[in-house]
């Protein structure tokens, strides 16, 4: 799984300080007597939250008696404020390595205890010091099928070509958006990094008037399904359910970005030991397979692929069949360059 060795996930680097299947999990260590009665887990909600609840939250509660309370997604700046105030009321966060990297550098995350969280069967790059990757999403070229009757972009170069008429939707975030803009400028998958930032911004300049921004995965799919956008960048787990339900959406894994979702622990949480056991539960292959059956994000435990059918694997970005024309987002690149790129991107967005 070399293509996801240094992957980021669906969400971007944030400027810190800048303003339903039951699953057996027999091997999980027993919770001690002092364990809490509940854990608070921040996550992206929507279809993702539903999959977490059925595959991870409910099965953990069934095994341990500890209830998982689902909390809204916690952005990096809000997590920073919570930790610095010493009022940590979130035990685990569903974030991504692009967001987690600067948080870890700032000392805002606890280390993962891999004597509790099993890592032997995890894909390369999934077991990091301050987070554990729990699924792989794909940032994919998507389109409204009614609009596509008149033609659609076949790749990111056509997507960013002003001569290709249509309304575009892009994520209002530097990470991932800069990658697809760079691909639009002609950078290739195997030479995507370092990103030619000037050329990427030139691509955005060329289509500025046709961009509708989205700020959540659910919104991106809704914009396309409603016909408010003709084509766009979306996460496969958001557009695939709409497609499966007969909605006017389709997408391709060609030239997609692999983006892992991760579990991390805000520094100073009161339930660290139990939170670690929750992460261990989520990494079990049966739990991961159940999760991927509910939303087509790929497992990070290699053994989970053996549980999934060929048809199910075909809908997942990290399956062997879909890795050939994809690239993993480079976490090291964003760790080193994220702040300055994000500053420039945010300024560009608000500049007329």
Short mmCIF file of C-alpha atoms in Angstrom, two decimals:
data_model
loop_
_atom_site.label_atom_id
_atom_site.label_comp_id
_atom_site.label_asym_id
_atom_site.label_seq_id
_atom_site.Cartn_x
_atom_site.Cartn_y
_atom_site.Cartn_z
CA UNK A 1 0.00 0.00 0.00
CA UNK A 2 2.75 2.39 -0.96
CA UNK A 3 0.27 4.89 -2.36
CA UNK A 4 -1.01 5.67 1.11
CA UNK A 5 2.31 5.65 2.91
CA UNK A 6 2.28 9.36 3.73
CA UNK A 7 -1.39 10.09 3.26
CA UNK A 8 -3.45 12.85 4.70
CA UNK A 9 -7.14 12.73 5.04
CA UNK A 10 -10.24 14.47 3.66
CA UNK A 11 -9.73 17.66 5.78
CA UNK A 12 -7.02 20.26 5.54
CA UNK A 13 -4.27 21.88 7.56
CA UNK A 14 -5.80 24.55 9.81
CA UNK A 15 -3.90 27.53 11.04
CA UNK A 16 -3.37 27.17 14.76
CA UNK A 17 -3.97 30.36 16.62
CA UNK A 18 -5.01 32.11 13.43
CA UNK A 19 -8.07 32.93 13.60
CA UNK A 20 -25.40 -1.54 11.01
CA UNK A 21 -23.97 -4.47 11.93
CA UNK A 22 -22.99 -5.78 15.35
CA UNK A 23 -19.36 -6.82 15.38
CA UNK A 24 -17.64 -9.29 17.69
CA UNK A 25 -14.44 -8.02 19.23
CA UNK A 26 -13.25 -10.77 21.50
CA UNK A 27 -9.64 -9.71 21.83
CA UNK A 28 -10.19 -6.26 23.33
CA UNK A 29 -8.62 -5.84 26.77
CA UNK A 30 -11.07 -5.66 29.64
CA UNK A 31 -11.96 -2.22 30.96
CA UNK A 32 -10.94 -1.64 34.55
CA UNK A 33 -13.34 -0.82 37.38
CA UNK A 34 -12.48 2.87 37.21
CA UNK A 35 -13.57 3.13 33.61
CA UNK A 36 -15.98 5.96 32.76
CA UNK A 37 -19.58 5.29 31.83
CA UNK A 38 -19.21 7.23 28.57
CA UNK A 39 -16.72 8.64 26.09
CA UNK A 40 -17.17 11.75 23.96
CA UNK A 41 -16.05 11.25 20.35
CA UNK A 42 -16.01 14.20 17.94
CA UNK A 43 -16.63 13.22 14.32
CA UNK A 44 -17.78 14.49 10.94
CA UNK A 45 -21.37 13.34 11.31
CA UNK A 46 -23.73 12.62 8.43
CA UNK A 47 -23.17 9.35 6.59
CA UNK A 48 -19.74 9.09 8.23
CA UNK A 49 -21.23 9.53 11.68
CA UNK A 50 -23.89 6.93 10.96
CA UNK A 51 -21.22 4.42 9.92
CA UNK A 52 -19.16 5.16 13.02
CA UNK A 53 -22.20 4.66 15.24
CA UNK A 54 -23.22 1.30 13.80
CA UNK A 55 -19.79 -0.25 13.31
CA UNK A 56 -17.74 1.33 16.11
CA UNK A 57 -19.76 3.14 18.77
CA UNK A 58 -22.62 0.69 19.33
CA UNK A 59 -20.36 -2.38 19.25
CA UNK A 60 -17.95 -0.81 21.76
CA UNK A 61 -20.87 -0.08 24.08
CA UNK A 62 -22.20 -3.62 23.65
CA UNK A 63 -18.82 -5.09 24.58
CA UNK A 64 -17.89 -2.76 27.43
CA UNK A 65 -21.05 -1.08 28.66
CA UNK A 66 -19.42 2.28 27.95
CA UNK A 67 -21.64 4.60 25.91
CA UNK A 68 -20.12 6.64 23.09
CA UNK A 69 -21.50 10.17 22.92
CA UNK A 70 -21.16 11.57 19.39
CA UNK A 71 -19.98 15.18 19.34
CA UNK A 72 -19.70 17.60 16.40
CA UNK A 73 -16.50 17.68 14.40
CA UNK A 74 -13.82 19.65 16.24
CA UNK A 75 -11.73 21.97 14.11
CA UNK A 76 -8.08 22.47 14.99
CA UNK A 77 -8.47 26.01 16.33
CA UNK A 78 -11.30 24.93 18.63
CA UNK A 79 -9.32 21.94 19.90
CA UNK A 80 -6.37 24.22 20.59
CA UNK A 81 -8.53 26.59 22.62
CA UNK A 82 -10.06 23.70 24.57
CA UNK A 83 -6.70 22.18 25.51
CA UNK A 84 -5.11 25.52 26.40
CA UNK A 85 -8.08 26.36 28.62
CA UNK A 86 -7.62 23.07 30.49
CA UNK A 87 -11.24 22.16 29.87
CA UNK A 88 -10.93 19.03 27.71
CA UNK A 89 -14.37 17.46 27.36
CA UNK A 90 -13.70 15.54 24.12
CA UNK A 91 -11.96 12.17 24.57
CA UNK A 92 -11.29 11.21 20.93
CA UNK A 93 -11.41 13.20 17.70
CA UNK A 94 -12.01 12.10 14.11
CA UNK A 95 -9.53 14.38 12.37
CA UNK A 96 -6.81 13.84 9.79
CA UNK A 97 -3.07 13.98 9.62
CA UNK A 98 -3.08 17.36 7.88
CA UNK A 99 -4.91 18.76 10.86
CA UNK A 100 -3.25 16.60 13.49
CA UNK A 101 0.33 17.38 12.47
CA UNK A 102 0.37 21.03 13.61
CA UNK A 103 -1.66 20.12 16.67
CA UNK A 104 0.93 17.54 17.63
CA UNK A 105 3.80 19.97 17.01
CA UNK A 106 2.07 22.44 19.33
CA UNK A 107 1.87 19.77 22.06
CA UNK A 108 -1.92 19.51 21.93
CA UNK A 109 -2.25 15.76 21.35
CA UNK A 110 -1.46 12.71 23.47
CA UNK A 111 0.72 9.95 22.07
CA UNK A 112 -0.96 6.72 20.99
CA UNK A 113 -0.16 3.74 23.22
CA UNK A 114 0.63 0.92 20.80
CA UNK A 115 0.86 -1.56 23.61
CA UNK A 116 -2.94 -1.20 23.66
CA UNK A 117 -3.68 -0.32 20.03
CA UNK A 118 -2.62 -3.24 17.78
CA UNK A 119 -0.60 -2.18 14.78
CA UNK A 120 0.94 -5.33 13.25
CA UNK A 121 -1.67 -5.60 10.48
CA UNK A 122 -2.05 -1.89 9.78
CA UNK A 123 -1.09 -0.48 6.40
CA UNK A 124 2.07 1.58 6.06
CA UNK A 125 1.75 4.98 7.70
CA UNK A 126 -1.41 4.16 9.68
CA UNK A 127 0.30 3.89 13.06
CA UNK A 128 1.75 7.33 13.76
CA UNK A 129 3.03 8.64 17.06
CA UNK A 130 0.09 10.97 17.69
CA UNK A 131 -2.72 9.38 15.68
CA UNK A 132 -3.95 6.15 14.16
CA UNK A 133 -5.50 6.08 10.69
CA UNK A 134 -8.88 4.37 10.81
CA UNK A 135 -10.04 4.63 7.18
CA UNK A 136 -8.95 5.85 3.75
CA UNK A 137 -11.18 8.23 1.81
CA UNK A 138 -10.79 9.34 -1.78
CA UNK A 139 -11.00 12.92 -3.01
CA UNK A 140 -12.53 12.27 -6.43
CA UNK A 141 -13.62 14.07 -9.57
CA UNK A 142 -17.43 14.01 -9.44
CA UNK A 143 -20.24 15.32 -11.62
CA UNK A 144 -23.97 15.78 -11.99
CA UNK A 145 -25.08 13.16 -14.51
CA UNK A 146 -27.79 15.40 -16.00
CA UNK A 147 -25.19 18.08 -16.73
CA UNK A 148 -22.82 15.42 -18.03
CA UNK A 149 -25.16 14.71 -20.96
CA UNK A 150 -23.56 17.77 -22.54
CA UNK A 151 -20.07 16.55 -21.62
CA UNK A 152 -17.96 16.54 -18.48
CA UNK A 153 -14.29 16.96 -17.54
CA UNK A 154 -12.42 13.68 -17.88
CA UNK A 155 -9.51 14.82 -15.69
CA UNK A 156 -8.37 17.74 -13.54
CA UNK A 157 -6.79 19.55 -16.48
CA UNK A 158 -10.17 19.74 -18.20
CA UNK A 159 -11.83 20.63 -14.89
CA UNK A 160 -9.62 23.71 -14.58
CA UNK A 161 -9.83 24.69 -18.25
CA UNK A 162 -11.98 27.88 -18.45
CA UNK A 163 -13.04 26.79 -21.95
CA UNK A 164 -14.93 23.90 -20.33
CA UNK A 165 -18.18 25.59 -19.37
CA UNK A 166 -19.95 24.65 -16.18
CA UNK A 167 -20.27 25.43 -12.49
CA UNK A 168 -17.55 23.94 -10.31
CA UNK A 169 -17.56 23.13 -6.63
CA UNK A 170 -14.35 22.93 -4.59
CA UNK A 171 -13.52 22.49 -0.94
CA UNK A 172 -12.84 25.81 0.79
CA UNK A 173 -9.53 24.50 2.10
CA UNK A 174 -5.94 24.69 0.96
CA UNK A 175 -5.01 21.02 1.36
CA UNK A 176 -6.50 18.81 -1.36
CA UNK A 177 -7.75 21.86 -3.29
CA UNK A 178 -4.17 22.89 -4.05
CA UNK A 179 -3.36 19.32 -5.07
CA UNK A 180 -6.17 19.10 -7.61
CA UNK A 181 -5.30 22.58 -8.90
CA UNK A 182 -1.71 21.43 -9.37
CA UNK A 183 -2.95 18.38 -11.28
CA UNK A 184 -5.02 20.80 -13.34
CA UNK A 185 -1.84 22.73 -14.10
CA UNK A 186 -0.25 19.59 -15.52
CA UNK A 187 1.70 18.17 -12.58
CA UNK A 188 1.57 14.38 -12.66
CA UNK A 189 0.61 11.98 -9.90
CA UNK A 190 4.15 10.73 -9.50
CA UNK A 191 5.56 14.27 -9.35
CA UNK A 192 2.84 16.09 -7.46
CA UNK A 193 5.17 17.24 -4.67
CA UNK A 194 6.45 19.80 -4.20
CA UNK A 195 3.33 21.57 -5.46
CA UNK A 196 3.97 24.36 -7.94
CA UNK A 197 1.95 26.82 -5.88
CA UNK A 198 2.07 29.69 -8.37
CA UNK A 199 0.73 27.49 -11.17
CA UNK A 200 -1.94 26.05 -8.88
CA UNK A 201 -3.21 29.51 -8.00
CA UNK A 202 -3.19 30.43 -11.67
CA UNK A 203 -5.58 27.52 -12.24
CA UNK A 204 -7.88 28.83 -9.52
CA UNK A 205 -7.70 32.32 -11.02
CA UNK A 206 -8.91 30.97 -14.34
CA UNK A 207 -12.14 29.50 -12.95
CA UNK A 208 -12.79 31.83 -10.00
CA UNK A 209 -16.15 33.08 -11.34
CA UNK A 210 -17.51 29.54 -11.71
CA UNK A 211 -16.56 28.24 -8.23
CA UNK A 212 -19.11 27.44 -5.54
CA UNK A 213 -17.28 26.54 -2.33
CA UNK A 214 -18.29 23.75 0.01
CA UNK A 215 -17.28 23.41 3.64
CA UNK A 216 -18.61 19.94 4.50
CA UNK A 217 -18.71 16.62 2.70
CA UNK A 218 -22.50 16.48 2.87
CA UNK A 219 -22.72 19.92 1.29
CA UNK A 220 -20.48 18.91 -1.62
CA UNK A 221 -22.76 16.01 -2.55
CA UNK A 222 -25.87 18.14 -2.12
CA UNK A 223 -24.54 20.85 -4.46
CA UNK A 224 -24.05 18.28 -7.21
CA UNK A 225 -27.27 16.36 -6.59
CA UNK A 226 -29.34 19.56 -6.59
CA UNK A 227 -27.74 20.78 -9.79
CA UNK A 228 -26.21 23.81 -8.08
CA UNK A 229 -22.87 22.61 -9.43
CA UNK A 230 -22.13 20.63 -12.57
CA UNK A 231 -18.90 18.99 -11.41
CA UNK A 232 -16.54 19.16 -8.47
CA UNK A 233 -14.09 17.61 -6.07
CA UNK A 234 -15.83 15.47 -3.43
CA UNK A 235 -15.08 12.63 -1.04
CA UNK A 236 -16.17 9.31 -2.47
CA UNK A 237 -17.99 8.33 0.73
CA UNK A 238 -20.27 11.34 0.35
CA UNK A 239 -21.17 10.99 -3.33
CA UNK A 240 -21.30 7.19 -3.55
CA UNK A 241 -24.37 6.79 -1.29
CA UNK A 242 -26.25 9.34 -3.40
CA UNK A 243 -25.28 7.42 -6.53
CA UNK A 244 -26.35 4.10 -4.99
CA UNK A 245 -29.74 5.61 -4.15
CA UNK A 246 -30.27 6.67 -7.76
CA UNK A 247 -29.27 10.30 -7.38
CA UNK A 248 -27.85 12.21 -10.39
CA UNK A 249 -24.21 11.83 -9.33
CA UNK A 250 -21.25 9.86 -10.59
CA UNK A 251 -17.51 9.95 -10.00
CA UNK A 252 -14.20 8.36 -10.94
CA UNK A 253 -11.26 7.10 -8.90
CA UNK A 254 -8.90 8.11 -11.72
CA UNK A 255 -6.53 10.86 -10.55
CA UNK A 256 -7.99 10.78 -7.04
CA UNK A 257 -6.25 11.69 -3.78
CA UNK A 258 -6.04 9.21 -0.90
CA UNK A 259 -6.85 10.88 2.40
CA UNK A 260 -6.91 8.94 5.69
CA UNK A 261 -9.25 9.75 8.52
CA UNK A 262 -7.60 9.36 11.91
CA UNK A 263 -8.30 9.02 15.60
CA UNK A 264 -6.37 11.32 17.90
CA UNK A 265 -6.62 12.27 21.58
CA UNK A 266 -6.67 15.88 22.80
CA UNK A 267 -4.02 16.45 25.46
CA UNK A 268 -5.38 16.43 28.97
CA UNK A 269 -8.37 14.19 28.43
CA UNK A 270 -9.61 12.52 31.61
CA UNK A 271 -10.38 9.15 30.05
CA UNK A 272 -7.15 8.45 28.16
CA UNK A 273 -6.89 4.74 28.99
CA UNK A 274 -10.44 3.96 27.94
CA UNK A 275 -10.12 6.18 24.87
CA UNK A 276 -7.08 4.12 23.84
CA UNK A 277 -9.12 0.93 24.14
CA UNK A 278 -11.81 2.51 21.98
CA UNK A 279 -9.23 3.21 19.25
CA UNK A 280 -8.01 -0.39 19.55
CA UNK A 281 -11.59 -1.57 19.05
CA UNK A 282 -11.91 0.52 15.89
CA UNK A 283 -8.77 -1.05 14.39
CA UNK A 284 -10.11 -4.62 14.62
CA UNK A 285 -10.51 -6.06 11.07
CA UNK A 286 -14.13 -7.10 11.66
CA UNK A 287 -15.02 -3.63 12.93
CA UNK A 288 -13.25 -2.00 9.99
CA UNK A 289 -14.93 -4.28 7.46
CA UNK A 290 -18.33 -3.51 8.98
CA UNK A 291 -17.56 0.22 8.78
CA UNK A 292 -16.52 -0.04 5.12
CA UNK A 293 -19.71 -1.92 4.26
CA UNK A 294 -21.66 1.09 5.51
CA UNK A 295 -19.62 3.83 3.86
CA UNK A 296 -17.13 3.03 1.08
CA UNK A 297 -13.98 4.25 2.79
CA UNK A 298 -11.16 1.72 2.73
CA UNK A 299 -9.89 -0.12 5.84
CA UNK A 300 -6.46 0.54 7.29
CA UNK A 301 -6.17 -2.99 8.67
CA UNK A 302 -5.08 -5.20 5.77
CA UNK A 303 -6.96 -8.18 7.21
CA UNK A 304 -10.26 -6.34 6.77
CA UNK A 305 -9.96 -6.56 2.98
CA UNK A 306 -10.20 -10.35 3.26
CA UNK A 307 -13.65 -9.96 4.80
CA UNK A 308 -14.96 -7.71 2.02
CA UNK A 309 -16.31 -8.91 -1.30
CA UNK A 310 -14.81 -7.96 -4.66
CA UNK A 311 -17.81 -5.72 -5.33
CA UNK A 312 -17.34 -3.94 -2.00
CA UNK A 313 -13.61 -3.47 -2.56
CA UNK A 314 -14.31 -1.95 -5.98
CA UNK A 315 -16.09 0.96 -4.27
CA UNK A 316 -13.14 1.76 -2.01
CA UNK A 317 -10.31 4.13 -2.99
CA UNK A 318 -7.55 2.12 -1.32
CA UNK A 319 -8.43 -1.24 -2.85
CA UNK A 320 -5.78 -2.79 -5.13
CA UNK A 321 -8.06 -2.19 -8.10
CA UNK A 322 -8.32 1.57 -7.49
CA UNK A 323 -4.78 2.46 -6.46
CA UNK A 324 -3.26 2.55 -9.92
CA UNK A 325 -4.36 6.07 -10.86
CA UNK A 326 -4.36 7.64 -7.40
CA UNK A 327 -1.88 9.41 -5.16
CA UNK A 328 -1.60 9.85 -1.41
CA UNK A 329 -1.47 13.33 0.02
CA UNK A 330 1.99 13.97 1.45
CA UNK A 331 1.71 14.74 5.15
CA UNK A 332 5.34 15.76 5.51
CA UNK A 333 4.92 18.35 2.76
CA UNK A 334 1.94 19.95 4.49
CA UNK A 335 3.64 19.83 7.88
CA UNK A 336 6.53 21.84 6.47
CA UNK A 337 4.63 24.20 4.16
CA UNK A 338 1.06 24.26 5.36
CA UNK A 339 0.98 27.55 7.26
CA UNK A 340 2.29 29.74 4.44
CA UNK A 341 0.16 28.01 1.80
CA UNK A 342 -2.91 28.29 3.99
CA UNK A 343 -2.27 32.00 4.59
CA UNK A 344 -2.05 32.60 0.86
CA UNK A 345 -5.11 30.49 0.11
CA UNK A 346 -7.29 32.19 2.71
CA UNK A 347 -6.26 35.59 1.40
CA UNK A 348 -7.00 34.50 -2.18
CA UNK A 349 -10.48 33.27 -1.26
CA UNK A 350 -11.56 36.63 0.20
CA UNK A 351 -9.84 38.77 -2.44
CA UNK A 352 -12.16 39.87 -5.23
#
